[in-house]
Amino acid sequence: MLKIINNIKKKKIPLDDYINTCLYKYKSSYYEKKKIFGPRGDFITSPYISSIFGEIIAIYITNYFLEKKFYSFSILEIGAGEGVMARDIINTINKFKNINFSYFILEKSENLKKKQKKNLSKLKVNWIKSLDDLKCKNLFIVSNELLDAFPVKHLKKIKNDWYEKYVCYDNKKNKIISEYAKLKNKNQKIFKLVSKNNDFIEFSPSAIEFLNQIKKVLKKNKDNCFLTFDYGYLDNKFKNTLQGLKNHKKVSIFEDPGNVDITYLINFNLIKKIFNNKSNFDNIIMSQSEFLTRAGIIERLRQATNILTSEKDKLKLEMSVDRLIHPKKMGNLFKCLIITNAN
């Protein structure tokens, strides 16, 4: 934490640089050290709620290729956490006969990569360093709560001028604060993607760069697909959704840097525009509830509860699925984005 604060004391830095420092830059940064997932961590993700989440994704991926009469394909998971979803997807697809597949993981955090290699040591998994390391034929790219982990910028229009949020250290108050400074680069690409009636923009330059790389991969083969889940909204207008999470509670992003997750809600309307910009893609956005229901989670729940003998285990499984698909729980808050070639 001291290393992070000392870095800010030297000079004010853009908001996304601050977030990157807190989450990734040092060994003392958030994703590089502690247990962050699950009930004992700071937040819980869908794969931790029930293995059914990964099973349904596995079935969807398999059916996607079987409908095209492909029995051999590759899966790339980007940002695989501790490997929970990867384990569930691999174990499920392994039950299908005459299916040959390879599983790859692209992970930024060295800490999480070590945990993945430990947790997936008995399964066939390959780790890659960049998207360029993959052959791009019959490739299915999948991620869960990935985009919200990219550092964001805040831009604000004051009168007729745009300003950018910076983070600095107030020596008098002895704490981290933020302030807006006049935007240096007025020709940022983001302005070409957003509605002109916005006076506030929350976006991640690194996420846009990443999604443009995904576009290139999808273009290389007409049968490639990108599927991702994240919490977010669909709107032309941006909201200030940046928040810190610690022990499953919302806190200030300036509180205890390096020990707090910093996240935000994805504007899926912006994501659509990124993929549609000078490209021809089919994109489907639906709630997590709709995706899981369409993909057969209710039927899978029936099958699983019929096998279970313990009423306690049945109730636990039913409650887990309810949490994943109920509109007032994760069902509507989380969105599913599916991108395929339109050609």
Coordinates of C-alpha atoms in Angstrom, one line a residue:
M1 CA 0.0 0.0 0.0
L2 CA 2.8 2.4 0.9
K3 CA 4.4 1.9 -2.5
I4 CA 1.2 2.8 -4.2
I5 CA 0.7 5.9 -2.1
N6 CA 4.3 7.0 -2.6
N7 CA 3.8 6.7 -6.3
I8 CA 0.9 9.1 -6.2
K9 CA 2.7 11.5 -3.9
K10 CA 5.3 12.1 -6.6
K11 CA 2.8 13.6 -9.1
K12 CA -0.8 13.5 -10.0
I13 CA -1.8 10.7 -12.4
P14 CA -4.8 9.9 -14.6
L15 CA -7.6 7.9 -13.0
D16 CA -6.9 4.8 -15.1
D17 CA -3.2 4.9 -14.2
Y18 CA -4.2 5.0 -10.5
I19 CA -6.5 2.0 -11.0
N20 CA -3.9 0.0 -12.9
T21 CA -1.4 0.8 -10.0
C22 CA -3.8 -0.4 -7.4
L23 CA -4.8 -3.6 -9.2
Y24 CA -1.8 -4.8 -11.2
K25 CA 1.4 -2.8 -11.2
Y26 CA 3.2 -4.0 -8.0
K27 CA 3.4 -7.2 -6.0
S28 CA 1.4 -5.3 -3.4
S29 CA -1.3 -4.5 -6.0
Y30 CA -4.7 -6.1 -5.5
Y31 CA -4.8 -8.9 -8.1
E32 CA -1.2 -9.9 -7.4
K33 CA -1.4 -11.0 -3.8
K34 CA -4.6 -12.0 -1.9
K35 CA -7.5 -14.3 -2.1
I36 CA -10.2 -12.1 -3.8
F37 CA -12.8 -14.6 -5.1
G38 CA -15.5 -16.5 -3.2
P39 CA -17.2 -16.1 0.1
R40 CA -13.9 -15.4 1.9
G41 CA -12.8 -12.9 -0.7
D42 CA -14.1 -9.5 -1.6
F43 CA -16.7 -10.6 -4.2
I44 CA -18.2 -13.8 -5.6
T45 CA -18.6 -14.5 -9.3
S46 CA -21.0 -16.8 -11.1
P47 CA -18.6 -19.8 -11.4
Y48 CA -18.3 -19.9 -7.6
I49 CA -22.0 -19.9 -7.1
S50 CA -22.5 -23.2 -8.9
S51 CA -20.7 -25.4 -11.3
I52 CA -23.8 -25.4 -13.4
F53 CA -22.8 -22.0 -14.8
G54 CA -19.6 -23.4 -16.4
E55 CA -21.6 -26.6 -17.5
I56 CA -24.1 -24.5 -19.4
I57 CA -21.4 -22.5 -21.1
A58 CA -19.6 -25.7 -22.0
I59 CA -22.8 -27.1 -23.6
Y60 CA -23.4 -23.8 -25.5
I61 CA -19.9 -23.9 -26.9
T62 CA -20.1 -27.5 -27.9
N63 CA -23.5 -27.1 -29.6
Y64 CA -22.2 -24.0 -31.4
F65 CA -19.6 -26.1 -33.2
L66 CA -21.7 -29.2 -33.5
E67 CA -24.4 -27.2 -35.4
K68 CA -21.6 -26.4 -37.9
K69 CA -20.6 -30.1 -37.9
F70 CA -17.2 -29.3 -36.3
Y71 CA -15.9 -31.9 -33.9
S72 CA -12.6 -30.2 -33.2
F73 CA -12.2 -26.7 -31.9
S74 CA -10.3 -24.5 -29.4
I75 CA -11.5 -22.5 -26.4
L76 CA -9.7 -19.4 -25.1
E77 CA -10.6 -18.1 -21.7
I78 CA -9.4 -14.6 -21.0
G79 CA -9.0 -13.6 -17.3
A80 CA -9.7 -17.0 -15.8
G81 CA -9.7 -16.1 -12.1
E82 CA -8.6 -19.1 -10.1
G83 CA -9.6 -21.5 -12.9
V84 CA -13.0 -22.5 -11.5
M85 CA -15.0 -21.9 -14.8
A86 CA -12.2 -23.5 -16.8
R87 CA -12.4 -26.7 -14.7
D88 CA -16.2 -26.9 -15.1
I89 CA -16.1 -26.3 -18.9
I90 CA -13.3 -28.8 -19.5
N91 CA -14.9 -31.5 -17.3
T92 CA -18.3 -31.1 -19.0
I93 CA -17.0 -31.2 -22.6
N94 CA -14.8 -34.2 -21.7
K95 CA -18.1 -36.2 -21.3
F96 CA -19.0 -35.7 -24.9
K97 CA -17.8 -38.5 -27.2
N98 CA -15.9 -37.8 -30.4
I99 CA -15.1 -34.2 -29.5
N100 CA -11.6 -33.0 -29.6
F101 CA -10.8 -29.6 -28.1
S102 CA -7.9 -27.6 -26.8
Y103 CA -8.2 -25.2 -23.9
F104 CA -6.1 -22.0 -23.6
I105 CA -5.9 -19.3 -21.0
L106 CA -4.7 -15.7 -21.3
E107 CA -4.1 -14.2 -17.9
K108 CA -2.6 -10.9 -17.0
S109 CA -2.1 -11.5 -13.3
E110 CA 1.0 -13.7 -12.4
N111 CA -0.6 -14.4 -9.0
L112 CA -3.8 -15.8 -10.6
K113 CA -1.8 -17.7 -13.2
K114 CA 0.0 -19.6 -10.5
K115 CA -3.4 -20.4 -8.8
Q116 CA -4.8 -21.6 -12.2
K117 CA -1.8 -23.9 -12.9
K118 CA -2.2 -25.4 -9.4
N119 CA -6.0 -25.8 -9.6
L120 CA -6.0 -27.1 -13.2
S121 CA -2.8 -29.3 -12.9
K122 CA -4.7 -32.5 -13.7
L123 CA -6.4 -31.1 -16.8
K124 CA -5.0 -30.3 -20.3
V125 CA -4.7 -26.5 -20.3
N126 CA -2.2 -24.2 -22.2
W127 CA -1.3 -20.7 -21.1
I128 CA -0.5 -18.1 -23.8
K129 CA 1.0 -14.7 -23.5
S130 CA -1.0 -12.9 -26.2
L131 CA -3.7 -13.4 -28.7
D132 CA -1.0 -13.6 -31.4
D133 CA 0.1 -17.0 -29.9
L134 CA -3.2 -18.7 -31.1
K135 CA -4.2 -20.3 -34.3
C136 CA -7.5 -18.6 -35.2
K137 CA -9.5 -21.4 -36.8
N138 CA -12.7 -22.7 -35.0
L139 CA -11.9 -20.6 -31.9
F140 CA -14.4 -19.8 -29.1
I141 CA -13.3 -16.9 -26.8
V142 CA -15.0 -16.8 -23.4
S143 CA -14.7 -14.6 -20.4
N144 CA -16.6 -13.7 -17.2
E145 CA -16.3 -10.4 -15.4
L146 CA -13.3 -9.4 -17.5
L147 CA -14.2 -6.0 -19.0
D148 CA -15.0 -4.5 -15.6
A149 CA -11.4 -5.2 -14.5
F150 CA -9.9 -2.8 -17.1
P151 CA -8.9 0.6 -15.7
V152 CA -11.2 3.5 -16.7
K153 CA -10.9 7.1 -17.4
H154 CA -13.5 9.8 -16.4
L155 CA -14.0 12.7 -18.8
K156 CA -16.3 15.6 -17.9
K157 CA -17.6 18.4 -20.1
I158 CA -17.6 21.8 -18.3
K159 CA -19.2 24.5 -20.3
N160 CA -17.6 23.8 -23.8
D161 CA -14.4 22.2 -22.6
W162 CA -13.6 18.6 -21.7
Y163 CA -11.7 17.7 -18.5
E164 CA -10.1 14.5 -17.4
K165 CA -10.1 13.2 -13.8
Y166 CA -6.7 12.8 -12.1
V167 CA -5.7 11.3 -8.8
C168 CA -3.3 13.1 -6.4
Y169 CA -2.2 13.2 -2.8
D170 CA -3.4 16.0 -0.5
N171 CA -0.6 16.5 2.0
K172 CA -2.6 18.8 4.2
K173 CA -5.5 16.3 4.6
N174 CA -3.1 13.4 4.4
K175 CA -5.3 11.4 1.9
I176 CA -5.8 10.6 -1.7
I177 CA -8.1 12.9 -3.7
S178 CA -9.2 13.4 -7.2
E179 CA -9.5 16.5 -9.4
Y180 CA -10.4 17.4 -13.0
A181 CA -7.8 18.9 -15.3
K182 CA -8.3 20.2 -18.8
L183 CA -8.1 17.5 -21.4
K184 CA -4.7 17.5 -23.2
N185 CA -5.6 15.4 -26.2
K186 CA -8.9 16.7 -27.6
N187 CA -8.8 14.2 -30.5
Q188 CA -9.4 11.1 -28.5
K189 CA -11.0 8.2 -30.4
I190 CA -13.7 7.8 -27.8
F191 CA -15.5 10.9 -29.1
K192 CA -16.1 9.2 -32.4
L193 CA -17.9 6.3 -30.6
V194 CA -20.2 8.2 -28.2
S195 CA -23.2 10.4 -28.6
K196 CA -22.5 14.1 -28.8
N197 CA -25.1 14.9 -26.0
N198 CA -22.9 13.3 -23.4
D199 CA -21.3 15.6 -20.8
F200 CA -19.7 12.7 -18.9
I201 CA -17.9 9.6 -20.3
E202 CA -16.6 6.6 -18.3
F203 CA -14.5 4.3 -20.5
S204 CA -11.4 2.2 -20.6
P205 CA -8.8 2.9 -23.4
S206 CA -7.2 -0.5 -22.7
A207 CA -10.5 -2.3 -22.9
I208 CA -11.1 -0.7 -26.3
E209 CA -7.7 -1.7 -27.5
F210 CA -8.4 -5.3 -26.2
L211 CA -11.7 -5.5 -28.0
N212 CA -10.2 -4.3 -31.2
Q213 CA -7.7 -7.2 -30.9
I214 CA -10.7 -9.6 -30.4
K215 CA -12.2 -8.1 -33.6
K216 CA -9.1 -9.0 -35.6
V217 CA -9.2 -12.6 -34.2
L218 CA -12.9 -13.0 -35.1
K219 CA -12.2 -11.6 -38.6
K220 CA -9.6 -14.3 -39.3
N221 CA -12.2 -17.1 -39.3
K222 CA -15.9 -16.9 -40.0
D223 CA -16.7 -19.5 -37.4
N224 CA -14.9 -17.9 -34.5
C225 CA -17.0 -16.5 -31.6
F226 CA -16.7 -14.2 -28.6
L227 CA -18.9 -14.7 -25.5
T228 CA -18.6 -12.6 -22.4
F229 CA -20.6 -11.9 -19.2
D230 CA -20.4 -8.8 -17.1
Y231 CA -22.6 -6.5 -15.1
G232 CA -23.6 -3.4 -17.0
Y233 CA -26.3 -1.4 -18.8
L234 CA -27.4 -0.4 -22.3
D235 CA -27.6 3.4 -22.8
N236 CA -26.2 6.2 -25.0
K237 CA -25.7 8.2 -21.9
F238 CA -22.9 7.3 -19.5
K239 CA -23.2 6.9 -15.8
N240 CA -20.5 7.2 -13.1
T241 CA -20.5 3.6 -11.8
L242 CA -16.9 3.4 -10.5
Q243 CA -16.7 1.7 -7.1
G244 CA -14.5 -0.1 -4.7
L245 CA -15.3 -3.5 -3.2
K246 CA -14.0 -4.9 0.0
N247 CA -15.4 -7.8 2.0
H248 CA -18.5 -7.8 -0.3
K249 CA -19.2 -4.2 0.5
K250 CA -18.9 -1.0 -1.5
V251 CA -16.1 1.3 -0.4
S252 CA -14.2 4.4 -1.7
I253 CA -11.7 3.6 -4.5
F254 CA -9.2 5.7 -2.5
E255 CA -9.6 3.6 0.6
D256 CA -6.8 1.2 1.4
P257 CA -5.3 1.1 -2.1
G258 CA -4.0 -2.3 -3.1
N259 CA -6.5 -4.0 -0.8
V260 CA -9.7 -3.0 -2.5
D261 CA -11.1 -4.1 -5.9
I262 CA -11.9 -1.3 -8.2
T263 CA -14.6 -2.0 -10.7
Y264 CA -17.4 -0.4 -12.8
L265 CA -20.5 -1.2 -14.8
I266 CA -20.0 -1.9 -18.5
N267 CA -21.8 0.3 -21.0
F268 CA -22.7 -2.5 -23.5
N269 CA -23.9 0.1 -26.0
L270 CA -20.3 1.3 -26.3
I271 CA -19.1 -2.3 -26.7
K272 CA -21.6 -2.7 -29.6
K273 CA -20.3 0.4 -31.3
I274 CA -16.7 -0.8 -30.9
F275 CA -17.5 -4.0 -32.8
N276 CA -19.7 -2.3 -35.4
N277 CA -17.1 0.4 -36.1
K278 CA -15.8 -0.3 -39.7
S279 CA -16.7 -3.9 -39.3
N280 CA -19.5 -6.4 -40.0
F281 CA -20.4 -8.4 -36.9
D282 CA -23.6 -10.0 -35.5
N283 CA -23.9 -9.0 -31.9
I284 CA -26.4 -10.2 -29.4
I285 CA -26.9 -8.7 -26.0
M286 CA -29.2 -10.3 -23.5
S287 CA -29.5 -10.7 -19.7
Q288 CA -27.5 -13.5 -18.0
S289 CA -30.9 -14.9 -17.0
E290 CA -32.1 -15.1 -20.6
F291 CA -28.9 -16.7 -21.8
L292 CA -28.8 -19.4 -19.1
T293 CA -32.5 -20.1 -19.4
R294 CA -32.3 -20.4 -23.2
A295 CA -29.2 -22.6 -22.9
G296 CA -31.0 -25.1 -20.7
I297 CA -30.2 -24.3 -17.1
I298 CA -33.7 -25.2 -15.8
E299 CA -33.5 -28.6 -17.4
R300 CA -30.0 -29.1 -16.1
L301 CA -31.2 -28.2 -12.6
R302 CA -34.0 -30.8 -12.8
Q303 CA -31.5 -33.5 -13.9
A304 CA -29.2 -32.6 -11.1
T305 CA -31.8 -32.5 -8.3
N306 CA -33.2 -35.9 -9.4
I307 CA -29.8 -37.4 -8.9
L308 CA -29.2 -35.7 -5.5
T309 CA -30.4 -37.6 -2.4
S310 CA -29.9 -35.0 0.2
E311 CA -32.7 -32.4 0.5
K312 CA -30.1 -29.9 1.8
D313 CA -28.0 -30.3 -1.3
K314 CA -31.1 -30.0 -3.5
L315 CA -32.1 -26.8 -1.8
K316 CA -28.6 -25.4 -2.0
L317 CA -28.4 -26.1 -5.8
E318 CA -31.9 -24.5 -6.4
M319 CA -30.9 -21.4 -4.4
S320 CA -27.6 -21.2 -6.4
V321 CA -29.5 -21.3 -9.8
D322 CA -32.0 -18.8 -8.5
R323 CA -29.2 -16.4 -7.7
L324 CA -27.8 -16.8 -11.2
I325 CA -31.1 -16.2 -13.0
H326 CA -33.5 -14.2 -10.8
P327 CA -34.1 -10.8 -12.3
K328 CA -33.6 -9.1 -8.9
K329 CA -30.4 -10.9 -8.2
M330 CA -27.7 -11.6 -10.9
G331 CA -30.1 -12.4 -13.6
N332 CA -30.8 -8.9 -15.0
L333 CA -27.8 -7.0 -13.6
F334 CA -25.4 -9.2 -15.5
K335 CA -25.5 -9.1 -19.3
C336 CA -24.3 -11.6 -21.9
L337 CA -22.6 -10.5 -25.1
I338 CA -22.2 -12.8 -28.1
I339 CA -20.2 -11.6 -31.1
T340 CA -19.9 -13.6 -34.4
N341 CA -19.0 -12.8 -38.0
A342 CA -21.9 -11.4 -40.1
N343 CA -20.3 -12.6 -43.3

